[in-house]
Amino acid sequence: MGIVWHEQVKEFHLFNEEISYVMKILPNGQLGHLYFGQRVPLDADYSYLVETCYRPTTAYVFPGVGGLSLEHVRQEYPAYGTTDFRMPAYELLQPNGSRITDFVYVSHKITQGKPRLEGLPATYTEKPEEASTLAIRLRDEVLQVEIVLSYTIFSQLNVISRSVEFSNQGETTCYLNRAMSMSLDLPDRDYAFMQLSGWWGRERAVHTRKLTPGIHSIGSLRGQSGHVHNPLMLLKRPHTDEFQGEAIGCSLVYSGNFLAQAEVDTFDVTRLTMGIHPFQFSWQLKAGERFQTPEAVMVYTPRGLNDLSQTFHKLYAQHLVRGKWRDAVRPILINNWEATYFDFDEEKLLAIARKAQAAGIELFVLDDGWFSTRRNDTSGLGDWWANTELLPGGIKGLAAKINALGMKFGLWVELEMVNKDSDLYRQHPDWILHTPCRRDSHGRNQYVLDFSRPEVVDYIYQSIAKILHGANVEYIKWDMNRSITECFSAAYPAEQQGEIFHRYILGVYSLYERLLQEFPHILFESCASGGGRFDPGMLYYAPQAWTSDDSDGIERLKIQYGTSYAYPLATMGTHVSVTPNHQVLRNTSLKLRGDVAYFGTFGYEMDLGKLTAAELAEVREQIAFMKRYRNLIHSGTFYRLESPFTGNITAWMVVARDQRTAIVGYYKILNEVCAPYRRLKLYGLLPDCPYTVLEDGMHKGIFHGSELMHVGLVTTDYSAGEAKRDTGEFCTDFWSRLYVLKACEG
């Protein structure tokens, strides 16, 4: 693994055992892209990949026929207006009104390891040998502005991370109106574009479309990454599926407005760009100041989408999530929200906790409604002190009583929001994001605090830190229940209002960082009306995220399946809730709900005291199963087997690192009559090893790994024949089975 600079031909070659990334300094001093894919020889000259034949109606950088036209070469970080008419990676507005630039190569530096991005989340290394980093310095002499393009290649993963720093070394102010974190020009368009899109309650559904000439884009203008589109785009070849074929994945380590775009030109070149959304973005770059973009991550595989996802999983689990909880066992929790909503007092909470502790649950989480005057969603947000009418001993007293039961205690907060009916708003009405002389829009009766202002962040930090210092809180669920509207800050002049969306996110990150440094023992779980901010940027601070407010077992098949394209199982908050489900009113079995929720962090959203004795016994069995296998589930290799987006059957599996144990989840959404005999091919097993297979705890047989992978696991159910109600040999809608495979000893 390393980075090679071929000075004679002016080429950079980033490589590890499996991939190569090659770029070149072009004749005009700018940086051209040559290749990204499977490993190629290091000592070759790839200059032949810069082709410059004459094309009519073309503008050229140099005079004369056959010169260099930036419209017809592939570039690393392109600009608009100097012979390239495609969408650019950046745009600088200059004092004279021009946007024309000419950034040329000045120098470069190669280092081991990976430097931090100040104030931003990013992947990291713990040892220098885990990665190599290339920083290329470009300069526009007229502007006296420099750009540093940073590339990190990981030694054991097919990953290249990228970011960009702008620095104004001149004497005049410029405005950075576009600053993508990455741009990648691919030599053809023979790809399908995959995206994860949806809405509240149906987040991260998989959508695929063939690339055609023009622009294909997804993004967010909500002030958050959002429920609608996830900051992830995947390109796959037409023949690529989960198990074979070439694919490229791009993911943005950022939680605010973003753009992910593929532009196909008339010559079939595909340009990928990803970064902060340029709409309403404008950063004042004064003399001597710098601007750092968020990090973008690029993954390449020749082995199908499961391999692509597994690379993302390894990267984010070991090089993005950090702190105590990166490798620690995640506690099984119960949350009181769907059990009580706002209707609770201390005794009701303790009754729920006692039942939970008796069942083996390890963490009790107190949700919304514990503070100030908060008895519904119209008041109290921003006033972070306990309501002692509900909790006579405050948070400290309740936490102590929960701890006395042998459970950890956790707390819900929504630190970025305020109700107008609150002491905080009455004291500081200018602390919300709002536009002068305009109506203030609300969502859920709440308004967004101006986290672009350090004094606002300081106040919220001091409020919540006082609670955390005074009570044994070991888990925080950090919610955000609305998008940003009227994005204007009273603290900044007119020429800096284009910075507020980004400054807001920087404020959120700074508050997270301060709390993590002060309370490193706390497990943070991010939430934004469920999955509205499920992005890599959040994982840097909160190791897990509430995957969706929709906890219905059938809906979660699609939600968790889509989420798995980039995010590890250990990052997904997955809970068993009541039936009929509170979001879709669907009735499903406790078994089905548990079988889906196992493939995540696992917990409950209910009052166990309302269950029958038989149901409580089943809950205890679920908890015991999860405790036995959660290390495998959270650290193993995950495979998607059958998609809920293409058929009636969903299946997935997770395999232990040593490949000697595996768990398979198998789900049928609707029942059938005289269904086919079915076999499910498994993956990741030891071919010559015999495995004992348990089906819902019952011995099914002993099969070699090669049998299970090539012949398949028989999953035929009772619907293949005539149902026999009297003997219990029948299926229903929403049917699930759980298989455990264990290598036979000796």
PDB file of N, CA, C and O in Angstrom, residues 701-746:
ATOM      1  N   GLY A 701     -30.662 -30.299  10.700  1.00  0.00           N
ATOM      2  CA  GLY A 701     -29.760 -31.227  10.049  1.00  0.00           C
ATOM      3  C   GLY A 701     -28.331 -30.739  10.098  1.00  0.00           C
ATOM      4  O   GLY A 701     -28.035 -29.665  10.641  1.00  0.00           O
ATOM      5  N   ILE A 702     -27.433 -31.542   9.518  1.00  0.00           N
ATOM      6  CA  ILE A 702     -26.027 -31.169   9.401  1.00  0.00           C
ATOM      7  C   ILE A 702     -25.682 -31.108   7.917  1.00  0.00           C
ATOM      8  O   ILE A 702     -25.945 -32.069   7.174  1.00  0.00           O
ATOM      9  N   PHE A 703     -25.114 -29.983   7.498  1.00  0.00           N
ATOM     10  CA  PHE A 703     -24.811 -29.757   6.087  1.00  0.00           C
ATOM     11  C   PHE A 703     -23.436 -29.109   5.979  1.00  0.00           C
ATOM     12  O   PHE A 703     -23.061 -28.288   6.817  1.00  0.00           O
ATOM     13  N   HIS A 704     -22.702 -29.477   4.929  1.00  0.00           N
ATOM     14  CA  HIS A 704     -21.418 -28.836   4.689  1.00  0.00           C
ATOM     15  C   HIS A 704     -21.629 -27.410   4.174  1.00  0.00           C
ATOM     16  O   HIS A 704     -22.643 -27.109   3.525  1.00  0.00           O
ATOM     17  N   GLY A 705     -20.651 -26.567   4.438  1.00  0.00           N
ATOM     18  CA  GLY A 705     -20.723 -25.199   3.949  1.00  0.00           C
ATOM     19  C   GLY A 705     -20.914 -25.129   2.447  1.00  0.00           C
ATOM     20  O   GLY A 705     -21.672 -24.284   1.945  1.00  0.00           O
ATOM     21  N   SER A 706     -20.239 -25.986   1.709  1.00  0.00           N
ATOM     22  CA  SER A 706     -20.387 -25.977   0.249  1.00  0.00           C
ATOM     23  C   SER A 706     -21.808 -26.322  -0.167  1.00  0.00           C
ATOM     24  O   SER A 706     -22.328 -25.775  -1.152  1.00  0.00           O
ATOM     25  N   GLU A 707     -22.463 -27.231   0.560  1.00  0.00           N
ATOM     26  CA  GLU A 707     -23.871 -27.539   0.276  1.00  0.00           C
ATOM     27  C   GLU A 707     -24.743 -26.296   0.460  1.00  0.00           C
ATOM     28  O   GLU A 707     -25.574 -25.951  -0.380  1.00  0.00           O
ATOM     29  N   LEU A 708     -24.567 -25.657   1.599  1.00  0.00           N
ATOM     30  CA  LEU A 708     -25.417 -24.513   1.930  1.00  0.00           C
ATOM     31  C   LEU A 708     -25.191 -23.345   0.979  1.00  0.00           C
ATOM     32  O   LEU A 708     -26.116 -22.560   0.710  1.00  0.00           O
ATOM     33  N   MET A 709     -23.964 -23.226   0.453  1.00  0.00           N
ATOM     34  CA  MET A 709     -23.665 -22.109  -0.444  1.00  0.00           C
ATOM     35  C   MET A 709     -24.003 -22.409  -1.902  1.00  0.00           C
ATOM     36  O   MET A 709     -24.385 -21.505  -2.639  1.00  0.00           O
ATOM     37  N   HIS A 710     -23.868 -23.666  -2.344  1.00  0.00           N
ATOM     38  CA  HIS A 710     -24.068 -23.985  -3.755  1.00  0.00           C
ATOM     39  C   HIS A 710     -25.407 -24.661  -4.038  1.00  0.00           C
ATOM     40  O   HIS A 710     -26.044 -24.379  -5.062  1.00  0.00           O
ATOM     41  N   VAL A 711     -25.831 -25.550  -3.146  1.00  0.00           N
ATOM     42  CA  VAL A 711     -27.147 -26.181  -3.293  1.00  0.00           C
ATOM     43  C   VAL A 711     -28.211 -25.302  -2.644  1.00  0.00           C
ATOM     44  O   VAL A 711     -29.252 -25.018  -3.221  1.00  0.00           O
ATOM     45  N   GLY A 712     -27.918 -24.883  -1.422  1.00  0.00           N
ATOM     46  CA  GLY A 712     -28.829 -23.983  -0.738  1.00  0.00           C
ATOM     47  C   GLY A 712     -29.478 -24.619   0.481  1.00  0.00           C
ATOM     48  O   GLY A 712     -29.534 -25.847   0.622  1.00  0.00           O
ATOM     49  N   LEU A 713     -29.950 -23.767   1.363  1.00  0.00           N
ATOM     50  CA  LEU A 713     -30.701 -24.170   2.545  1.00  0.00           C
ATOM     51  C   LEU A 713     -32.171 -24.288   2.157  1.00  0.00           C
ATOM     52  O   LEU A 713     -32.763 -23.345   1.611  1.00  0.00           O
ATOM     53  N   VAL A 714     -32.783 -25.435   2.408  1.00  0.00           N
ATOM     54  CA  VAL A 714     -34.200 -25.614   2.090  1.00  0.00           C
ATOM     55  C   VAL A 714     -35.041 -24.754   3.031  1.00  0.00           C
ATOM     56  O   VAL A 714     -34.963 -24.902   4.256  1.00  0.00           O
ATOM     57  N   THR A 715     -35.831 -23.854   2.450  1.00  0.00           N
ATOM     58  CA  THR A 715     -36.673 -22.948   3.249  1.00  0.00           C
ATOM     59  C   THR A 715     -38.158 -23.124   2.926  1.00  0.00           C
ATOM     60  O   THR A 715     -38.970 -22.249   3.224  1.00  0.00           O
ATOM     61  N   THR A 716     -38.494 -24.234   2.298  1.00  0.00           N
ATOM     62  CA  THR A 716     -39.892 -24.513   1.983  1.00  0.00           C
ATOM     63  C   THR A 716     -40.728 -24.480   3.268  1.00  0.00           C
ATOM     64  O   THR A 716     -40.327 -25.030   4.297  1.00  0.00           O
ATOM     65  N   ASP A 717     -41.885 -23.818   3.202  1.00  0.00           N
ATOM     66  CA  ASP A 717     -42.757 -23.760   4.381  1.00  0.00           C
ATOM     67  C   ASP A 717     -44.075 -24.473   4.094  1.00  0.00           C
ATOM     68  O   ASP A 717     -44.271 -25.044   3.024  1.00  0.00           O
ATOM     69  N   TYR A 718     -44.988 -24.419   5.051  1.00  0.00           N
ATOM     70  CA  TYR A 718     -46.231 -25.175   4.945  1.00  0.00           C
ATOM     71  C   TYR A 718     -47.108 -24.738   3.777  1.00  0.00           C
ATOM     72  O   TYR A 718     -47.990 -25.489   3.349  1.00  0.00           O
ATOM     73  N   SER A 719     -46.885 -23.546   3.248  1.00  0.00           N
ATOM     74  CA  SER A 719     -47.723 -23.088   2.138  1.00  0.00           C
ATOM     75  C   SER A 719     -47.417 -23.830   0.845  1.00  0.00           C
ATOM     76  O   SER A 719     -48.136 -23.682  -0.140  1.00  0.00           O
ATOM     77  N   ALA A 720     -46.361 -24.658   0.810  1.00  0.00           N
ATOM     78  CA  ALA A 720     -46.066 -25.453  -0.383  1.00  0.00           C
ATOM     79  C   ALA A 720     -47.085 -26.578  -0.569  1.00  0.00           C
ATOM     80  O   ALA A 720     -47.219 -27.131  -1.664  1.00  0.00           O
ATOM     81  N   GLY A 721     -47.801 -26.922   0.495  1.00  0.00           N
ATOM     82  CA  GLY A 721     -48.829 -27.959   0.418  1.00  0.00           C
ATOM     83  C   GLY A 721     -50.128 -27.453   1.009  1.00  0.00           C
ATOM     84  O   GLY A 721     -50.339 -26.244   1.171  1.00  0.00           O
ATOM     85  N   GLU A 722     -51.000 -28.354   1.355  1.00  0.00           N
ATOM     86  CA  GLU A 722     -52.282 -27.966   1.932  1.00  0.00           C
ATOM     87  C   GLU A 722     -52.125 -27.735   3.431  1.00  0.00           C
ATOM     88  O   GLU A 722     -51.541 -28.555   4.137  1.00  0.00           O
ATOM     89  N   ALA A 723     -52.615 -26.598   3.907  1.00  0.00           N
ATOM     90  CA  ALA A 723     -52.485 -26.254   5.319  1.00  0.00           C
ATOM     91  C   ALA A 723     -53.259 -27.239   6.191  1.00  0.00           C
ATOM     92  O   ALA A 723     -54.330 -27.732   5.815  1.00  0.00           O
ATOM     93  N   LYS A 724     -52.716 -27.538   7.381  1.00  0.00           N
ATOM     94  CA  LYS A 724     -53.361 -28.427   8.349  1.00  0.00           C
ATOM     95  C   LYS A 724     -53.478 -27.679   9.670  1.00  0.00           C
ATOM     96  O   LYS A 724     -52.559 -27.670  10.482  1.00  0.00           O
ATOM     97  N   ARG A 725     -54.611 -27.051   9.858  1.00  0.00           N
ATOM     98  CA  ARG A 725     -54.780 -26.202  11.040  1.00  0.00           C
ATOM     99  C   ARG A 725     -54.725 -27.007  12.333  1.00  0.00           C
ATOM    100  O   ARG A 725     -54.201 -26.543  13.338  1.00  0.00           O
ATOM    101  N   ASP A 726     -55.280 -28.212  12.306  1.00  0.00           N
ATOM    102  CA  ASP A 726     -55.401 -28.959  13.550  1.00  0.00           C
ATOM    103  C   ASP A 726     -54.047 -29.373  14.114  1.00  0.00           C
ATOM    104  O   ASP A 726     -53.895 -29.548  15.331  1.00  0.00           O
ATOM    105  N   THR A 727     -53.031 -29.519  13.248  1.00  0.00           N
ATOM    106  CA  THR A 727     -51.695 -29.901  13.723  1.00  0.00           C
ATOM    107  C   THR A 727     -50.745 -28.714  13.799  1.00  0.00           C
ATOM    108  O   THR A 727     -49.578 -28.869  14.162  1.00  0.00           O
ATOM    109  N   GLY A 728     -51.219 -27.522  13.423  1.00  0.00           N
ATOM    110  CA  GLY A 728     -50.370 -26.338  13.450  1.00  0.00           C
ATOM    111  C   GLY A 728     -49.457 -26.223  12.252  1.00  0.00           C
ATOM    112  O   GLY A 728     -48.544 -25.389  12.243  1.00  0.00           O
ATOM    113  N   GLU A 729     -49.688 -27.049  11.218  1.00  0.00           N
ATOM    114  CA  GLU A 729     -48.837 -27.026  10.024  1.00  0.00           C
ATOM    115  C   GLU A 729     -49.417 -26.048   8.999  1.00  0.00           C
ATOM    116  O   GLU A 729     -50.008 -26.428   7.987  1.00  0.00           O
ATOM    117  N   PHE A 730     -49.286 -24.776   9.291  1.00  0.00           N
ATOM    118  CA  PHE A 730     -49.785 -23.756   8.370  1.00  0.00           C
ATOM    119  C   PHE A 730     -48.965 -22.485   8.525  1.00  0.00           C
ATOM    120  O   PHE A 730     -48.255 -22.296   9.518  1.00  0.00           O
ATOM    121  N   CYS A 731     -49.048 -21.645   7.520  1.00  0.00           N
ATOM    122  CA  CYS A 731     -48.370 -20.344   7.525  1.00  0.00           C
ATOM    123  C   CYS A 731     -49.405 -19.235   7.605  1.00  0.00           C
ATOM    124  O   CYS A 731     -50.595 -19.460   7.399  1.00  0.00           O
ATOM    125  N   THR A 732     -48.922 -18.044   7.874  1.00  0.00           N
ATOM    126  CA  THR A 732     -49.762 -16.853   7.840  1.00  0.00           C
ATOM    127  C   THR A 732     -49.016 -15.761   7.092  1.00  0.00           C
ATOM    128  O   THR A 732     -47.862 -15.932   6.710  1.00  0.00           O
ATOM    129  N   ASP A 733     -49.676 -14.650   6.878  1.00  0.00           N
ATOM    130  CA  ASP A 733     -48.962 -13.450   6.450  1.00  0.00           C
ATOM    131  C   ASP A 733     -47.914 -13.097   7.513  1.00  0.00           C
ATOM    132  O   ASP A 733     -48.072 -13.447   8.690  1.00  0.00           O
ATOM    133  N   PHE A 734     -46.882 -12.408   7.089  1.00  0.00           N
ATOM    134  CA  PHE A 734     -45.863 -11.888   8.015  1.00  0.00           C
ATOM    135  C   PHE A 734     -45.209 -13.035   8.799  1.00  0.00           C
ATOM    136  O   PHE A 734     -45.209 -13.077  10.025  1.00  0.00           O
ATOM    137  N   TRP A 735     -44.644 -13.951   8.075  1.00  0.00           N
ATOM    138  CA  TRP A 735     -44.076 -15.202   8.585  1.00  0.00           C
ATOM    139  C   TRP A 735     -42.561 -15.083   8.612  1.00  0.00           C
ATOM    140  O   TRP A 735     -41.955 -14.572   7.674  1.00  0.00           O
ATOM    141  N   SER A 736     -41.936 -15.547   9.653  1.00  0.00           N
ATOM    142  CA  SER A 736     -40.475 -15.465   9.715  1.00  0.00           C
ATOM    143  C   SER A 736     -39.883 -16.723  10.313  1.00  0.00           C
ATOM    144  O   SER A 736     -40.538 -17.432  11.089  1.00  0.00           O
ATOM    145  N   ARG A 737     -38.631 -16.954   9.922  1.00  0.00           N
ATOM    146  CA  ARG A 737     -37.853 -18.032  10.521  1.00  0.00           C
ATOM    147  C   ARG A 737     -36.451 -17.521  10.782  1.00  0.00           C
ATOM    148  O   ARG A 737     -35.944 -16.668  10.046  1.00  0.00           O
ATOM    149  N   LEU A 738     -35.848 -18.082  11.799  1.00  0.00           N
ATOM    150  CA  LEU A 738     -34.485 -17.704  12.151  1.00  0.00           C
ATOM    151  C   LEU A 738     -33.641 -18.974  12.192  1.00  0.00           C
ATOM    152  O   LEU A 738     -33.998 -19.945  12.879  1.00  0.00           O
ATOM    153  N   TYR A 739     -32.562 -18.965  11.448  1.00  0.00           N
ATOM    154  CA  TYR A 739     -31.672 -20.120  11.373  1.00  0.00           C
ATOM    155  C   TYR A 739     -30.341 -19.768  12.042  1.00  0.00           C
ATOM    156  O   TYR A 739     -29.782 -18.700  11.795  1.00  0.00           O
ATOM    157  N   VAL A 740     -29.855 -20.679  12.849  1.00  0.00           N
ATOM    158  CA  VAL A 740     -28.532 -20.540  13.450  1.00  0.00           C
ATOM    159  C   VAL A 740     -27.665 -21.697  12.952  1.00  0.00           C
ATOM    160  O   VAL A 740     -28.063 -22.865  13.050  1.00  0.00           O
ATOM    161  N   LEU A 741     -26.514 -21.365  12.402  1.00  0.00           N
ATOM    162  CA  LEU A 741     -25.575 -22.345  11.880  1.00  0.00           C
ATOM    163  C   LEU A 741     -24.352 -22.376  12.780  1.00  0.00           C
ATOM    164  O   LEU A 741     -23.761 -21.326  13.063  1.00  0.00           O
ATOM    165  N   LYS A 742     -23.977 -23.579  13.210  1.00  0.00           N
ATOM    166  CA  LYS A 742     -22.794 -23.721  14.057  1.00  0.00           C
ATOM    167  C   LYS A 742     -21.903 -24.813  13.493  1.00  0.00           C
ATOM    168  O   LYS A 742     -22.375 -25.922  13.197  1.00  0.00           O
ATOM    169  N   ALA A 743     -20.617 -24.486  13.349  1.00  0.00           N
ATOM    170  CA  ALA A 743     -19.669 -25.467  12.849  1.00  0.00           C
ATOM    171  C   ALA A 743     -19.572 -26.641  13.819  1.00  0.00           C
ATOM    172  O   ALA A 743     -19.507 -26.453  15.039  1.00  0.00           O
ATOM    173  N   CYS A 744     -19.582 -27.838  13.271  1.00  0.00           N
ATOM    174  CA  CYS A 744     -19.469 -29.030  14.108  1.00  0.00           C
ATOM    175  C   CYS A 744     -18.047 -29.146  14.651  1.00  0.00           C
ATOM    176  O   CYS A 744     -17.071 -29.002  13.906  1.00  0.00           O
ATOM    177  N   GLU A 745     -17.911 -29.390  15.910  1.00  0.00           N
ATOM    178  CA  GLU A 745     -16.596 -29.507  16.524  1.00  0.00           C
ATOM    179  C   GLU A 745     -15.930 -30.811  16.090  1.00  0.00           C
ATOM    180  O   GLU A 745     -16.581 -31.849  16.001  1.00  0.00           O
ATOM    181  N   GLY A 746     -14.615 -30.747  15.825  1.00  0.00           N
ATOM    182  CA  GLY A 746     -13.855 -31.936  15.475  1.00  0.00           C
ATOM    183  C   GLY A 746     -14.099 -32.383  14.057  1.00  0.00           C
ATOM    184  O   GLY A 746     -13.673 -33.468  13.681  1.00  0.00           O
TER     185      GLY A 746
END
